[in-house]
JSON list of C-alpha atoms in Angstrom, two decimals:
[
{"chain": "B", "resi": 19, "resn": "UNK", "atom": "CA", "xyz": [96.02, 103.50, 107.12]},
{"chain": "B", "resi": 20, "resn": "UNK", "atom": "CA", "xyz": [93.29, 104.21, 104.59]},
{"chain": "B", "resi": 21, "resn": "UNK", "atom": "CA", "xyz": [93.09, 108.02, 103.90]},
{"chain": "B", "resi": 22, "resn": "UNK", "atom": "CA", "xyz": [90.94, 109.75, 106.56]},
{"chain": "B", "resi": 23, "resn": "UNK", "atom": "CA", "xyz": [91.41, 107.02, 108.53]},
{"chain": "B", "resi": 24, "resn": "UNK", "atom": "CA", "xyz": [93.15, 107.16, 111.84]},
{"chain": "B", "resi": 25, "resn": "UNK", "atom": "CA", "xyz": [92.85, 105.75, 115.68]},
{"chain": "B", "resi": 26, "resn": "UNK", "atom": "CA", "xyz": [94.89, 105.66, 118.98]},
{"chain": "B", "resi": 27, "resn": "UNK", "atom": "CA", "xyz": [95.44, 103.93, 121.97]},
{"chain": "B", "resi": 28, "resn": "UNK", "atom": "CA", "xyz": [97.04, 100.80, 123.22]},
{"chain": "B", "resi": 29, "resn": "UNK", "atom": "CA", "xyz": [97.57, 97.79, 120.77]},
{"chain": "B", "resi": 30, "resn": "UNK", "atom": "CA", "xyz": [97.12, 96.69, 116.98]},
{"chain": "B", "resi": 31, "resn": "UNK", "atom": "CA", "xyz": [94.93, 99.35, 115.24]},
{"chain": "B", "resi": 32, "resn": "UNK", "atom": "CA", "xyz": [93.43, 98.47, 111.74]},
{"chain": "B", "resi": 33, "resn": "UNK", "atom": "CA", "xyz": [93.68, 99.98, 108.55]},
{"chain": "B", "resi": 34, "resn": "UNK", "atom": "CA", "xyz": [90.32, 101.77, 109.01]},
{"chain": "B", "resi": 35, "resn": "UNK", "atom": "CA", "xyz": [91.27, 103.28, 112.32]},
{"chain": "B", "resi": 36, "resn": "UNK", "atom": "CA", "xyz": [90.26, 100.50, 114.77]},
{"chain": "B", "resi": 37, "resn": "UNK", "atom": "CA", "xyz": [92.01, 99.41, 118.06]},
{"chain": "B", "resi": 38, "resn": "UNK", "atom": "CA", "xyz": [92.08, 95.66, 118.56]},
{"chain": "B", "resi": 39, "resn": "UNK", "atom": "CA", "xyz": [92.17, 95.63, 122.27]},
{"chain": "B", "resi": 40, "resn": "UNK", "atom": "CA", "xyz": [89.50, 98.39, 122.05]},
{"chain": "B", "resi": 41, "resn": "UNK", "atom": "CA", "xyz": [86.91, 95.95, 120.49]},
{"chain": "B", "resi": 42, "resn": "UNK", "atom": "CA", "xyz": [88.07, 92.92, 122.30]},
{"chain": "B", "resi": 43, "resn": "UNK", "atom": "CA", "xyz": [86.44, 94.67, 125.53]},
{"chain": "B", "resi": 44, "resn": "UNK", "atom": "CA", "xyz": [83.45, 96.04, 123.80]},
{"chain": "B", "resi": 45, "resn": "UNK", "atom": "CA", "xyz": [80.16, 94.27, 125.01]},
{"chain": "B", "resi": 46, "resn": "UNK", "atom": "CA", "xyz": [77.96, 92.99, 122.83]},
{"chain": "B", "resi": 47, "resn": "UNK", "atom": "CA", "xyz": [74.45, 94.47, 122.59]},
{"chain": "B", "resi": 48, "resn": "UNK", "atom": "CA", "xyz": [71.27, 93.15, 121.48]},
{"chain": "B", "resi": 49, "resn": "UNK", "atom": "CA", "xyz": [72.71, 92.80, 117.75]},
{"chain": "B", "resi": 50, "resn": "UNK", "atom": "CA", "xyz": [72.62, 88.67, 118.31]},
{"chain": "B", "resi": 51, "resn": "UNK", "atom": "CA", "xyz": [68.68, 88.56, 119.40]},
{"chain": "B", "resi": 52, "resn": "UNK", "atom": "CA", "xyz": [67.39, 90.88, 116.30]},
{"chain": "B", "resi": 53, "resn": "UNK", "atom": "CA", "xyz": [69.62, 88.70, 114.02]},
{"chain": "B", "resi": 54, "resn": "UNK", "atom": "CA", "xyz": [68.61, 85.39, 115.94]},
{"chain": "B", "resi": 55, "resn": "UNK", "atom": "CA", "xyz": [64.69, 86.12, 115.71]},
{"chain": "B", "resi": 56, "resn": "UNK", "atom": "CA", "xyz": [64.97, 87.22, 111.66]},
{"chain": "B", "resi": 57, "resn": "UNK", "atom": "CA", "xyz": [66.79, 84.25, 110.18]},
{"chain": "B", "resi": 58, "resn": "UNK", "atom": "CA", "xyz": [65.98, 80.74, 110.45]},
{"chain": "B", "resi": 59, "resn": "UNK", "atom": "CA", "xyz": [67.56, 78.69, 113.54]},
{"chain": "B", "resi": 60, "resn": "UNK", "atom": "CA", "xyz": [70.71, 77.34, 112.83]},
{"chain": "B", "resi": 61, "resn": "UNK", "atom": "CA", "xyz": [71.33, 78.97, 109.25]},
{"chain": "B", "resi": 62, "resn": "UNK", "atom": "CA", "xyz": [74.22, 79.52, 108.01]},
{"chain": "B", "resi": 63, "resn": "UNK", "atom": "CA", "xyz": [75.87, 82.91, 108.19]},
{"chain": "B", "resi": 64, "resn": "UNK", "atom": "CA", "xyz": [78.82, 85.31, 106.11]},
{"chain": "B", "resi": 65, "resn": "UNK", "atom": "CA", "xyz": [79.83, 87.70, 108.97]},
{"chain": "B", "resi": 66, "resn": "UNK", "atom": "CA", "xyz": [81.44, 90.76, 106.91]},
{"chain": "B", "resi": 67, "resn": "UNK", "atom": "CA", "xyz": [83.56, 92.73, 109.20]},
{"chain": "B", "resi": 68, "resn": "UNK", "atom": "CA", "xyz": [83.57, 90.37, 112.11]},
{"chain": "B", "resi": 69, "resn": "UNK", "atom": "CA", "xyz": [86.22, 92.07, 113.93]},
{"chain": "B", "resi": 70, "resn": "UNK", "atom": "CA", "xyz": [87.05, 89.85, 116.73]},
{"chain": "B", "resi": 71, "resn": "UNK", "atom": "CA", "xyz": [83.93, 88.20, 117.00]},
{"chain": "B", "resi": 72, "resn": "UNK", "atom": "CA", "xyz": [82.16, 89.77, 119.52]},
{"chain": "B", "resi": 73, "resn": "UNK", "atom": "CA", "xyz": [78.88, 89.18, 117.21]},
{"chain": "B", "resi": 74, "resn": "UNK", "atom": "CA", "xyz": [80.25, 85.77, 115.80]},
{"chain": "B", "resi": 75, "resn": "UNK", "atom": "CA", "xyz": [80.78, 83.87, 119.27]},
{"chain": "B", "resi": 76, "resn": "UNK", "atom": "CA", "xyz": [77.02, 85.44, 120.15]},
{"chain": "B", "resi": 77, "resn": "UNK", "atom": "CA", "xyz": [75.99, 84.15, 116.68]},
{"chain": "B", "resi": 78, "resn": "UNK", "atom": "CA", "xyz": [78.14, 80.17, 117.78]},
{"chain": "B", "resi": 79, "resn": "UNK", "atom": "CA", "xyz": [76.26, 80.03, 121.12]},
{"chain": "B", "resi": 80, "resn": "UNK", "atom": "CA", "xyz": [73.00, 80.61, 119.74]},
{"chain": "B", "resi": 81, "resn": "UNK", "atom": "CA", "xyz": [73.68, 77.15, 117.30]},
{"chain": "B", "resi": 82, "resn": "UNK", "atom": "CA", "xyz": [74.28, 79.58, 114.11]},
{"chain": "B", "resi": 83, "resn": "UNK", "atom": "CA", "xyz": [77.00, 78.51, 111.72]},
{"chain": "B", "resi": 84, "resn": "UNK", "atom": "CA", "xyz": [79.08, 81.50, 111.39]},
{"chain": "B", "resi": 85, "resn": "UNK", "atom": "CA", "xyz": [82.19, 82.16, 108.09]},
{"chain": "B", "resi": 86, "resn": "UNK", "atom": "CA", "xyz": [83.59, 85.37, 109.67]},
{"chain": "B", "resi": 87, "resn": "UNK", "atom": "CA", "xyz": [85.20, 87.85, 107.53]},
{"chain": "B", "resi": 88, "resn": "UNK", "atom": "CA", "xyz": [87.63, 90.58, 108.07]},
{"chain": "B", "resi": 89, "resn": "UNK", "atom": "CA", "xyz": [90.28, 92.52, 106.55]},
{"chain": "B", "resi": 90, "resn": "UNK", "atom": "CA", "xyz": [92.71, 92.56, 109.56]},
{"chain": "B", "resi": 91, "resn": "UNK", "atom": "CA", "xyz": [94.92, 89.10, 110.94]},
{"chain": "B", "resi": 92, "resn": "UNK", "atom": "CA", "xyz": [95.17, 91.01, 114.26]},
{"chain": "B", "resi": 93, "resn": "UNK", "atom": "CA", "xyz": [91.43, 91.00, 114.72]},
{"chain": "B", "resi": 94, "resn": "UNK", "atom": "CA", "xyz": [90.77, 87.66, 113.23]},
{"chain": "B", "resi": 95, "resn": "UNK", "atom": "CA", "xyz": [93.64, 85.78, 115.52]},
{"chain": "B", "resi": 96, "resn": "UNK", "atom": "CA", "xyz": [90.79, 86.92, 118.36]},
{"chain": "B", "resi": 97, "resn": "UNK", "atom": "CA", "xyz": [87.84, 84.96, 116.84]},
{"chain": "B", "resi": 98, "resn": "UNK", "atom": "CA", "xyz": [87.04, 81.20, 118.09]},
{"chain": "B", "resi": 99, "resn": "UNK", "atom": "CA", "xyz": [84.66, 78.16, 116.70]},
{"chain": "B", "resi": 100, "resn": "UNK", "atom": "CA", "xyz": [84.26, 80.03, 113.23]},
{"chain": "B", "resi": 101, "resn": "UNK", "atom": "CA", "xyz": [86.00, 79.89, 110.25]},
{"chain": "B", "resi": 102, "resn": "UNK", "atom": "CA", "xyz": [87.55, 82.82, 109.23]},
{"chain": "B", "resi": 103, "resn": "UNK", "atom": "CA", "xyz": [88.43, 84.63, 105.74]},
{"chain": "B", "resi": 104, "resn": "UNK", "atom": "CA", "xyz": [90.61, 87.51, 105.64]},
{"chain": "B", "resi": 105, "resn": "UNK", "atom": "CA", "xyz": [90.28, 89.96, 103.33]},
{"chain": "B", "resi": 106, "resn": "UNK", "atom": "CA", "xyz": [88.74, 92.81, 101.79]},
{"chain": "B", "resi": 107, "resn": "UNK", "atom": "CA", "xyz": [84.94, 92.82, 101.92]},
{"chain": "B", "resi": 108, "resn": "UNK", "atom": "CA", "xyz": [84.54, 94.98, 98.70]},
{"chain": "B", "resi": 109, "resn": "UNK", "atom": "CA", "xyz": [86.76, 92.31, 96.69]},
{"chain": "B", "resi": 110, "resn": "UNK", "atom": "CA", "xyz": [85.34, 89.02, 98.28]},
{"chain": "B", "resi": 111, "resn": "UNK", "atom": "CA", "xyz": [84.26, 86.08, 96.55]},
{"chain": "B", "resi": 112, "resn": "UNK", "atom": "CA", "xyz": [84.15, 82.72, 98.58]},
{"chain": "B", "resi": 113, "resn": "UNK", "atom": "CA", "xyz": [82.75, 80.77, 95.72]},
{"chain": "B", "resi": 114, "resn": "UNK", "atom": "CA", "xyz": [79.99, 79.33, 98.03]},
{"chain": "B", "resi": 115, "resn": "UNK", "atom": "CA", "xyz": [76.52, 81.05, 99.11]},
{"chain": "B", "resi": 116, "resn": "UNK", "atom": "CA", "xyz": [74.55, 81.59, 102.53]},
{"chain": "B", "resi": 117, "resn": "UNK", "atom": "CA", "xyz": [71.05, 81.66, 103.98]},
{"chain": "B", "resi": 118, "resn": "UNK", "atom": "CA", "xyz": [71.83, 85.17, 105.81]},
{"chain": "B", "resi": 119, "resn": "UNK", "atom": "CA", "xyz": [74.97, 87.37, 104.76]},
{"chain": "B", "resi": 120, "resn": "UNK", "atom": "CA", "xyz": [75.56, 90.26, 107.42]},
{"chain": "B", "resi": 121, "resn": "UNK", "atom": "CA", "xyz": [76.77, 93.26, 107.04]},
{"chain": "B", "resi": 122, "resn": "UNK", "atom": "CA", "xyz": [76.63, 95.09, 110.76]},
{"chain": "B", "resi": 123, "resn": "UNK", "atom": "CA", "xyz": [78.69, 97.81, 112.01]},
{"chain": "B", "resi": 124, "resn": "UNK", "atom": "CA", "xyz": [77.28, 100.64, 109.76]},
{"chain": "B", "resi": 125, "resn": "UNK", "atom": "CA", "xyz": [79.64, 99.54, 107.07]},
{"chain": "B", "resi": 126, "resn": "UNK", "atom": "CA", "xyz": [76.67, 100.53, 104.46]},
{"chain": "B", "resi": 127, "resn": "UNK", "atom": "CA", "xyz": [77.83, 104.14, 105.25]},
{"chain": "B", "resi": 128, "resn": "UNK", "atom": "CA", "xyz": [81.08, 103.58, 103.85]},
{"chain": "B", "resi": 129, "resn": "UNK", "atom": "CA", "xyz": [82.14, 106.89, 102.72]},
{"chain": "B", "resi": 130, "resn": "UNK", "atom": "CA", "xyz": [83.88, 105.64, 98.86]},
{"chain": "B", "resi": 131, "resn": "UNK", "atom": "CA", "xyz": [80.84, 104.85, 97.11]},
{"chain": "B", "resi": 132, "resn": "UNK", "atom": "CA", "xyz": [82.57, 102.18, 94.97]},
{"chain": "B", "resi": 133, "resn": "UNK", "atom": "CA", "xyz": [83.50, 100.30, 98.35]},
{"chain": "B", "resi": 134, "resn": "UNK", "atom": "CA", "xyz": [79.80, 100.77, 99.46]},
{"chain": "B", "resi": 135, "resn": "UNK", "atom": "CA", "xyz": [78.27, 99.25, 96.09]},
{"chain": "B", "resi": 136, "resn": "UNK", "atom": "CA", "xyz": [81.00, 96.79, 96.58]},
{"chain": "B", "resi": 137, "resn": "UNK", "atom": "CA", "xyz": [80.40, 95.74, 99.48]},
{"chain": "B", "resi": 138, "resn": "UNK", "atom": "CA", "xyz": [76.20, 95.43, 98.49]},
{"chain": "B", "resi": 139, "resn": "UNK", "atom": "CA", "xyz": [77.44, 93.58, 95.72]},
{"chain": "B", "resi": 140, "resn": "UNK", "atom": "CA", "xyz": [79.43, 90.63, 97.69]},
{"chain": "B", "resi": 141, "resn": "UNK", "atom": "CA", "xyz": [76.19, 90.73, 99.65]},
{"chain": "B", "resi": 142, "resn": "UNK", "atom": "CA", "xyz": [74.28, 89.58, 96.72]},
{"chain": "B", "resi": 143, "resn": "UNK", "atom": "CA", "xyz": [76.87, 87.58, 94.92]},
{"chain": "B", "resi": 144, "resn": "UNK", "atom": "CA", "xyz": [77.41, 85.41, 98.20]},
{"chain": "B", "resi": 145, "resn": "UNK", "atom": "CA", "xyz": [73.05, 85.23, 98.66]},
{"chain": "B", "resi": 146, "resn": "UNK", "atom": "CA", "xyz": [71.43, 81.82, 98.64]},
{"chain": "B", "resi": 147, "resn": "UNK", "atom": "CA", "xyz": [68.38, 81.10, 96.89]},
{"chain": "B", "resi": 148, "resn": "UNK", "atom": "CA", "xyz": [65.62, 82.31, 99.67]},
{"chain": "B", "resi": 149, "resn": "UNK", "atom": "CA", "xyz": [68.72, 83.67, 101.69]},
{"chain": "B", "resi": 150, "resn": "UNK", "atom": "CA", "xyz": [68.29, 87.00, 103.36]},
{"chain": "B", "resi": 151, "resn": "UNK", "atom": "CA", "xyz": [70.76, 90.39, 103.96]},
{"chain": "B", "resi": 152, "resn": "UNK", "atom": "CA", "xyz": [70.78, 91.34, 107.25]},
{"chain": "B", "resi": 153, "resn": "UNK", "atom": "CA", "xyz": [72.12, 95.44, 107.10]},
{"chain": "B", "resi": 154, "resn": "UNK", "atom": "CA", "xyz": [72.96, 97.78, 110.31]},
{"chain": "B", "resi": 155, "resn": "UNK", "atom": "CA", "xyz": [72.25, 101.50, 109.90]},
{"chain": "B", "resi": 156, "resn": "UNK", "atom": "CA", "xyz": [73.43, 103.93, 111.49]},
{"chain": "B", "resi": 157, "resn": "UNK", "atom": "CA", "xyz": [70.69, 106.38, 113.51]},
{"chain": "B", "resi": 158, "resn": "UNK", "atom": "CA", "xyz": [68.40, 109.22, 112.08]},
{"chain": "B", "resi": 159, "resn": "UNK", "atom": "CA", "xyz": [70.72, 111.50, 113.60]},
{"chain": "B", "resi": 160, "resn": "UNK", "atom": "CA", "xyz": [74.16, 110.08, 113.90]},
{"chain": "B", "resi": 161, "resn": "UNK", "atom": "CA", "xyz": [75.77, 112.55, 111.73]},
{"chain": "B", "resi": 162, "resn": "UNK", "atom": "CA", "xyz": [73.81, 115.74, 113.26]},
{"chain": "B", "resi": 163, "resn": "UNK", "atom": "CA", "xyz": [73.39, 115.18, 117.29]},
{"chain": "B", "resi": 164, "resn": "UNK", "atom": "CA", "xyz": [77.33, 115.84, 117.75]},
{"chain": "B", "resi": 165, "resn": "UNK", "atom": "CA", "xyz": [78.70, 115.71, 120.61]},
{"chain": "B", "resi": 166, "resn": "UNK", "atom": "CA", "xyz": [77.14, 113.43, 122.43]},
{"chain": "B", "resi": 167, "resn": "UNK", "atom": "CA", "xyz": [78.83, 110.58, 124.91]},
{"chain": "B", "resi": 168, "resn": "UNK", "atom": "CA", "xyz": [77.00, 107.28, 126.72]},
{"chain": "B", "resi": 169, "resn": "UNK", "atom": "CA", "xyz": [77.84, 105.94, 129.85]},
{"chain": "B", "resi": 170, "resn": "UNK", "atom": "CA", "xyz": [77.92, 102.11, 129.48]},
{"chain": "B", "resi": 171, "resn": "UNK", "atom": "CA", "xyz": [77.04, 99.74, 132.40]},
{"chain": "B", "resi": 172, "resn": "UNK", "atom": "CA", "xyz": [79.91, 98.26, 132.00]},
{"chain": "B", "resi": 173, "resn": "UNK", "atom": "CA", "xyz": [81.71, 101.57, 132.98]},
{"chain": "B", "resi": 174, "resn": "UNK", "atom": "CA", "xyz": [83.74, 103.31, 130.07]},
{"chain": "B", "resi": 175, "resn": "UNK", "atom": "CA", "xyz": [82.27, 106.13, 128.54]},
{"chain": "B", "resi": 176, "resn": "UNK", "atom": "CA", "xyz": [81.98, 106.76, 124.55]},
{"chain": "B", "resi": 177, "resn": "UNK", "atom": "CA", "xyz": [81.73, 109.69, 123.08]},
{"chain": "B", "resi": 178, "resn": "UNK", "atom": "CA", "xyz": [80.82, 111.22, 119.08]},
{"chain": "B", "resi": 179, "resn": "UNK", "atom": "CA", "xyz": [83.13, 114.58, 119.35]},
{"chain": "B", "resi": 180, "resn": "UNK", "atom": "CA", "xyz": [82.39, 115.34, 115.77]},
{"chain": "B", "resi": 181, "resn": "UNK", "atom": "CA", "xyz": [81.12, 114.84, 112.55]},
{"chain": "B", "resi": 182, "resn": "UNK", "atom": "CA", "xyz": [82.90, 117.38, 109.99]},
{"chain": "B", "resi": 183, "resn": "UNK", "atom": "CA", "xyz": [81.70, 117.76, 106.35]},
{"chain": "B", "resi": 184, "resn": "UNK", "atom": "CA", "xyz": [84.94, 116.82, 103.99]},
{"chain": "B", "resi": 185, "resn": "UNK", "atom": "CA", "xyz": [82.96, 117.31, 100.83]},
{"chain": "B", "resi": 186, "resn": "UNK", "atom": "CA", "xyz": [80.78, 114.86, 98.26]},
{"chain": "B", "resi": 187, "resn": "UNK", "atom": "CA", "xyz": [78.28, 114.13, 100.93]},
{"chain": "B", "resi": 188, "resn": "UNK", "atom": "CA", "xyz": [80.72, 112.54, 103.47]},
{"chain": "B", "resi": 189, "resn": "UNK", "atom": "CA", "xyz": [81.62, 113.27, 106.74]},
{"chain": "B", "resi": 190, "resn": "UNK", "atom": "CA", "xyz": [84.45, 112.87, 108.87]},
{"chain": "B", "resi": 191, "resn": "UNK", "atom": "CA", "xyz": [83.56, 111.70, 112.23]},
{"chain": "B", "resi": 192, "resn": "UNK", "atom": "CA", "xyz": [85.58, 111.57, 115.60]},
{"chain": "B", "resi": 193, "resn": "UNK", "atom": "CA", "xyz": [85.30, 109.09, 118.48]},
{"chain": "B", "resi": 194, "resn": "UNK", "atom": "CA", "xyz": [86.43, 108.58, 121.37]},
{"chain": "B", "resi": 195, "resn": "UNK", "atom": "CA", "xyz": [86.23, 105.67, 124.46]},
{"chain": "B", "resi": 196, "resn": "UNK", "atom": "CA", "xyz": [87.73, 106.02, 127.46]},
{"chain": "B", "resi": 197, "resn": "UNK", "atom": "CA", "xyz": [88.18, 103.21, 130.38]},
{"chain": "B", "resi": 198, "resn": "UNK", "atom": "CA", "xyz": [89.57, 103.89, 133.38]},
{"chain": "B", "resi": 199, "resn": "UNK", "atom": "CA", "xyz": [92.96, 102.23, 132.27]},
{"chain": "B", "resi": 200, "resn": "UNK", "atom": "CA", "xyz": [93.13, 103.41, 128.93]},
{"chain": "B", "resi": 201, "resn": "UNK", "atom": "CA", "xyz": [91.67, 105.38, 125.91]},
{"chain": "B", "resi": 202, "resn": "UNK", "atom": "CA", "xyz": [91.30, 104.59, 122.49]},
{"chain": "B", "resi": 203, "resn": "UNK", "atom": "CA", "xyz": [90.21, 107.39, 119.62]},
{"chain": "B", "resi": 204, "resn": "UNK", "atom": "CA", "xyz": [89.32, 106.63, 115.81]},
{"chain": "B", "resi": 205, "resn": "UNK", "atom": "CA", "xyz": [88.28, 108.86, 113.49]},
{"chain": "B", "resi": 206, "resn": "UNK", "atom": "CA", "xyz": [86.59, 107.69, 110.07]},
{"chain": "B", "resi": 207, "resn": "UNK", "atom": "CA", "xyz": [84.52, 108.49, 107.32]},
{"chain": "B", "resi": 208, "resn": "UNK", "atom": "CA", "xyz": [81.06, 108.19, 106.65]},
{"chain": "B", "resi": 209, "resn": "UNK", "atom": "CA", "xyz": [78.28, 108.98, 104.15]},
{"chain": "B", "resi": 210, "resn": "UNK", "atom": "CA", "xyz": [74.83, 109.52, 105.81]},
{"chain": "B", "resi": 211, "resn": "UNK", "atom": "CA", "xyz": [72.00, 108.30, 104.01]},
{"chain": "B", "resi": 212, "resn": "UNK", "atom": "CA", "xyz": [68.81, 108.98, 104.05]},
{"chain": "B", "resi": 213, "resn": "UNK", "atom": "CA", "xyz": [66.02, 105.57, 103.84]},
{"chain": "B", "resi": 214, "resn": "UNK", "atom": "CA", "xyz": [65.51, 106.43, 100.53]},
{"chain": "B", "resi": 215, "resn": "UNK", "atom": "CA", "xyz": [69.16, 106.66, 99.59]},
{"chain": "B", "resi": 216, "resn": "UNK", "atom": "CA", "xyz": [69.18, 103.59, 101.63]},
{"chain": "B", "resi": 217, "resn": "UNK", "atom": "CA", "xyz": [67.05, 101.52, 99.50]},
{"chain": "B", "resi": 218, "resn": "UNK", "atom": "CA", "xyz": [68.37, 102.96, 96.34]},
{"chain": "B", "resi": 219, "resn": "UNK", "atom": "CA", "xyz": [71.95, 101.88, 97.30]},
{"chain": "B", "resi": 220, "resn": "UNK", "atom": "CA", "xyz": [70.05, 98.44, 97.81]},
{"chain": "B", "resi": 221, "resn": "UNK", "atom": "CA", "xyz": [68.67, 98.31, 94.46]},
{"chain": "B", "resi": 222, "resn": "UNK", "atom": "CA", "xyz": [71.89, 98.87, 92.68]},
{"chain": "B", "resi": 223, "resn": "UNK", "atom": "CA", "xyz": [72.87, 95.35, 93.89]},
{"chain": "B", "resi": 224, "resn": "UNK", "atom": "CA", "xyz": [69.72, 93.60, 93.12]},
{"chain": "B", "resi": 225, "resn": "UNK", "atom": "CA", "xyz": [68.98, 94.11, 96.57]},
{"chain": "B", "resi": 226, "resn": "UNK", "atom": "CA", "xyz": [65.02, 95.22, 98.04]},
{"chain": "B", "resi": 227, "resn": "UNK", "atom": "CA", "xyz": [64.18, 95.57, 102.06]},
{"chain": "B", "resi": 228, "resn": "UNK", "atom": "CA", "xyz": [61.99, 93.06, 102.99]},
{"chain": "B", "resi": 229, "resn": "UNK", "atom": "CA", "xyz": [61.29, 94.66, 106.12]},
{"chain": "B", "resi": 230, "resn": "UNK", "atom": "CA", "xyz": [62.98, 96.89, 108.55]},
{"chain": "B", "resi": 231, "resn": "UNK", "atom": "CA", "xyz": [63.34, 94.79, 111.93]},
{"chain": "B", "resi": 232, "resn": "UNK", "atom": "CA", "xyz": [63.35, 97.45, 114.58]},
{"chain": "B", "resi": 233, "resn": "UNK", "atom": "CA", "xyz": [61.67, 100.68, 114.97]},
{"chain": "B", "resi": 234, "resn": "UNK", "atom": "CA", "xyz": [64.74, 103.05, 114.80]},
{"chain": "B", "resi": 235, "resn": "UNK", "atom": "CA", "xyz": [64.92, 101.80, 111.30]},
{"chain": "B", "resi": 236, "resn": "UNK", "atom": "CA", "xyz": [68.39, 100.77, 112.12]},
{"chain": "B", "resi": 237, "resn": "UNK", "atom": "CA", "xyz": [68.22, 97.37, 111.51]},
{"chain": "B", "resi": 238, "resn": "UNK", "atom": "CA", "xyz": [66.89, 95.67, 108.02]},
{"chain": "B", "resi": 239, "resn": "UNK", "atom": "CA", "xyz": [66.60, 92.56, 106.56]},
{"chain": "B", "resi": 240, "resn": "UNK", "atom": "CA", "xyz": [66.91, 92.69, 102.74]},
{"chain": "B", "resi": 241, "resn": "UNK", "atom": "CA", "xyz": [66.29, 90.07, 99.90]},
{"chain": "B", "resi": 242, "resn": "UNK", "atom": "CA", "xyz": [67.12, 89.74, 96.65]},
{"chain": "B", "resi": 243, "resn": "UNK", "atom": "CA", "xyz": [64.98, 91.78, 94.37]},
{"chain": "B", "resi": 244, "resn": "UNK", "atom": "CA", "xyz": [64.64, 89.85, 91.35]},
{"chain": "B", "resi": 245, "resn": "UNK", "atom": "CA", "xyz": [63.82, 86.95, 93.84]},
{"chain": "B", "resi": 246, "resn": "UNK", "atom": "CA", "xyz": [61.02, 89.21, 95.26]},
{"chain": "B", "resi": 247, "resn": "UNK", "atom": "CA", "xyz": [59.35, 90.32, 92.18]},
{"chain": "B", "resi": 248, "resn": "UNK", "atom": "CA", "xyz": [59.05, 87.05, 90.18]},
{"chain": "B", "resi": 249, "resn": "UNK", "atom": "CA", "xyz": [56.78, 86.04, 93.73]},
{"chain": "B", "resi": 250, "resn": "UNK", "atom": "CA", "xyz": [54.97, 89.14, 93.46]}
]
C-alpha cells in the first residue's frame, strides 16, 4: 500500500486503497454523456485510471476508441473491448498521442504534488495536435461538508466520514460503502484546490482550461496552452 493509503472489504484492494469488487458494482453516472458531448464522435481516447472500466465500456458503446490505463492487473483483468496499459500514470509514456486524454476520478487532487504535476504532464506529453484534456474535480466542498452519506438508487449507501488535515495542505479522507452483503472502506489522501490553484497546476504542464463543462465546475476540458495562444 502507498503510505496513507488503506481500504477493506471483500476481494483484491489496490495499492491506493481501492476494492476491486467494490468498483466492479459501482454504477456509472453521467461521466460518459459530459465526455461524449465535449470530444468529437468516435475520437480516440487515453483513459488514466480506468479501473475496471466502468467509464471505458460506457466510452466502447458510445463508438469511442478507448487505451485504458491503470496501475493495478486485478482491475485491468475486469476491462473488455479496450486495450489496456498497466502502469503508473505519473511515469507513462505510450509513445503515441490522442484526440482526448482523461483524467477522471479526482486524480488531479493527488495529494504528492510531484505525482499530481506528473500526472498533468503525461496528460500533455500523450496530447494530439488539436487534442483536448478532459479533468474531473472534485466539489467546492468535498473536503469541508464531512460527514455526509448518499443513498444510491441502486441501494448501497456511501458515506465521506472524514476529511482530517495531515499537514502541507493535504487531507486525509475516509470512506465508506456499504451493500447489504458487504462493506468496503478506503481511506486516501487528497489536496483540495481551489479553481485558481486548479488552473495554475494546469499551467505548469502547458496546460489552459478551455472551458469548464458543467456548472459545479467539476468537470473541464483543457487544451494545450501554447496551442491556445499562438491562435489567439
Amino acid at each position: 500500500m502507498r503510505e496513507g493509503y488503506e481500504g477493506t472489504g471483500p476481494g483484491a484492494i489496490t495499492p491506493d486503497g481501492c476494492a476491486v469488487e467494490l468498483y466492479s458494482r459501482l454504477p456509472v453516472g453521467d461521466e460518459p454523456d459530459i465526455i461524449a458531448a465535449a470530444v468529437p464522435a468516435g475520437a480516440r481516447i487515453l483513459e488514466l485510471g480506468c479501473g475496471v472500466g466502468r467509464m471505458t465500456h460506457a466510452l466502447l458503446e458510445r463508438g469511442f476508441d478507448v487505451t485504458a490505463v491503470d496501475e493495478s492487473a486485478e482491475m485491468l483483468e475486469r476491462v473488455r473491448g479496450a486495450r489496456t496499459i498497466r502502469g503508473p500514470i505519473e511515469r507513462l509514456d505510450v509513445g503515441e498521442t490522442f484526440d482526448v486524454v482523461l483524467l477522471a476520478s479526482f486524480l488531479v487532487h493527488a495529494g504528492d504534488v510531484e505525482v499530481r504535476r506528473g500526472m498533468l504532464r503525461t496528460c500533455a506529453r500523450h496530447l494530439a495536435e488539436g487534442g483536448c484534456v478532459l479533468i474531473q474535480r472534485e466539489g467546492e466542498n468535498y473536503h469541508t461538508d464531512v460527514p455526509r452519506e448518499r443513498v444510491d438508487p441502486s441501494g448501497f449507501t456511501v458515506r465521506i466520514v472524514s476529511a482530517d488535515p495531515v499537514g502541507d495542505g493535504v487531507d486525509s479522507v475516509h470512506a465508506e460503502y456499504l451493500f447489504p452483503d458487504a462493506t468496503w472502506t478506503q481511506t486516501f489522501r487528497a489536496r483540495p484546490l481551489t479553481r485558481e490553484q486548479f488552473e495554475e497546476a494546469l499551467a505548469e504542464a502547458d496546460l489552459t482550461v478551455d472551458r469548464y463543462l458543467t456548472d459545479d465546475g467539476m468537470w473541464v476540458r483543457a487544451v494545450r496552452k501554447s496551442s491556445r495562444t499562438a491562435m489567439s
